[in-house]
């Protein structure tokens, strides 16, 4: 390996760094260890997947990473910053400016058109209207839905709704996109198309993508797959040819 490559690798910082992370819910006198001592680095410009059965703690983990839930103990670092040291407005700012979200159920507003849905995060950031429309147009073109801009979600297929959701995440210009079962409500072929789009998000837009799923198609496509069972990470494997810094 060349010196240049070594220097590059050692200077690369993880986008997400979790250290001994725990989230315990107390329910009817019982402790539920939803996330149990998870230590994990997610590296930039890769597609990382976390796979696990329903109830294994995937959504809880994503919520902790997004700063939407607070760990019982342990540390979450995003883009070099300790979430636990940030106040609520700093965490909100981080979510609005650096993170994008994609959900199984698409998370679109039913009364808004595709175009308006994509523009929502930009409105929340008070981006100037002309600039906002330019971002929205570009994002809708990128997902191939410029001709559906004025349709509402109910006038779109599941795959199209998920493309709107991807455009919404993209319009924010995020460094990190978090996806919770993004193909979970789609048939295999439509899921494949969404997956190709998610792959291009990494390849063409330089985004770091973390997707939690149990869809085998996603697992085959991801650079790194971590398996989660009962709140714990039990196994990690990299796609052939993928070199992880610091591992
Ligand atoms: P997954 O996304 O992998 O299906 P979750 O993170 O949703 O798993 O849930 C992990 C575990 O934590 C499950 O046993 C679930 O019932 C429990 N859990 C999740 N959220 C809560 C909550 N708000 N209160 C109590 N238990 C919860
Ligand atoms: Mg879940």
Short mmCIF file of C-alpha atoms in Angstrom, two decimals, residues 24 29 50 77 84 104 114 136 144 150 157 179 181 206 209 230 232-235:
data_model
loop_
_atom_site.label_atom_id
_atom_site.label_comp_id
_atom_site.label_asym_id
_atom_site.label_seq_id
_atom_site.Cartn_x
_atom_site.Cartn_y
_atom_site.Cartn_z
CA UNK A 24 -32.76 0.67 28.57
CA UNK A 29 -41.38 -3.05 36.13
CA UNK A 50 -27.34 -2.79 10.19
CA UNK A 77 -20.36 11.25 18.24
CA UNK A 84 -24.38 14.42 24.77
CA UNK A 104 -40.23 2.77 5.67
CA UNK A 114 -44.13 16.28 -4.03
CA UNK A 136 -36.07 21.22 -4.93
CA UNK A 144 -36.46 11.22 -11.93
CA UNK A 150 -47.35 18.76 -8.41
CA UNK A 157 -46.98 4.80 -6.18
CA UNK A 179 -32.67 5.18 6.53
CA UNK A 181 -36.25 0.01 6.46
CA UNK A 206 -20.69 11.70 -1.59
CA UNK A 209 -25.52 6.24 4.26
CA UNK A 230 -31.22 -8.47 21.08
CA UNK A 232 -26.14 -6.18 20.62
CA UNK A 233 -23.89 -6.07 17.57
CA UNK A 234 -22.90 -9.65 17.04
CA UNK A 235 -21.07 -9.69 13.72
#
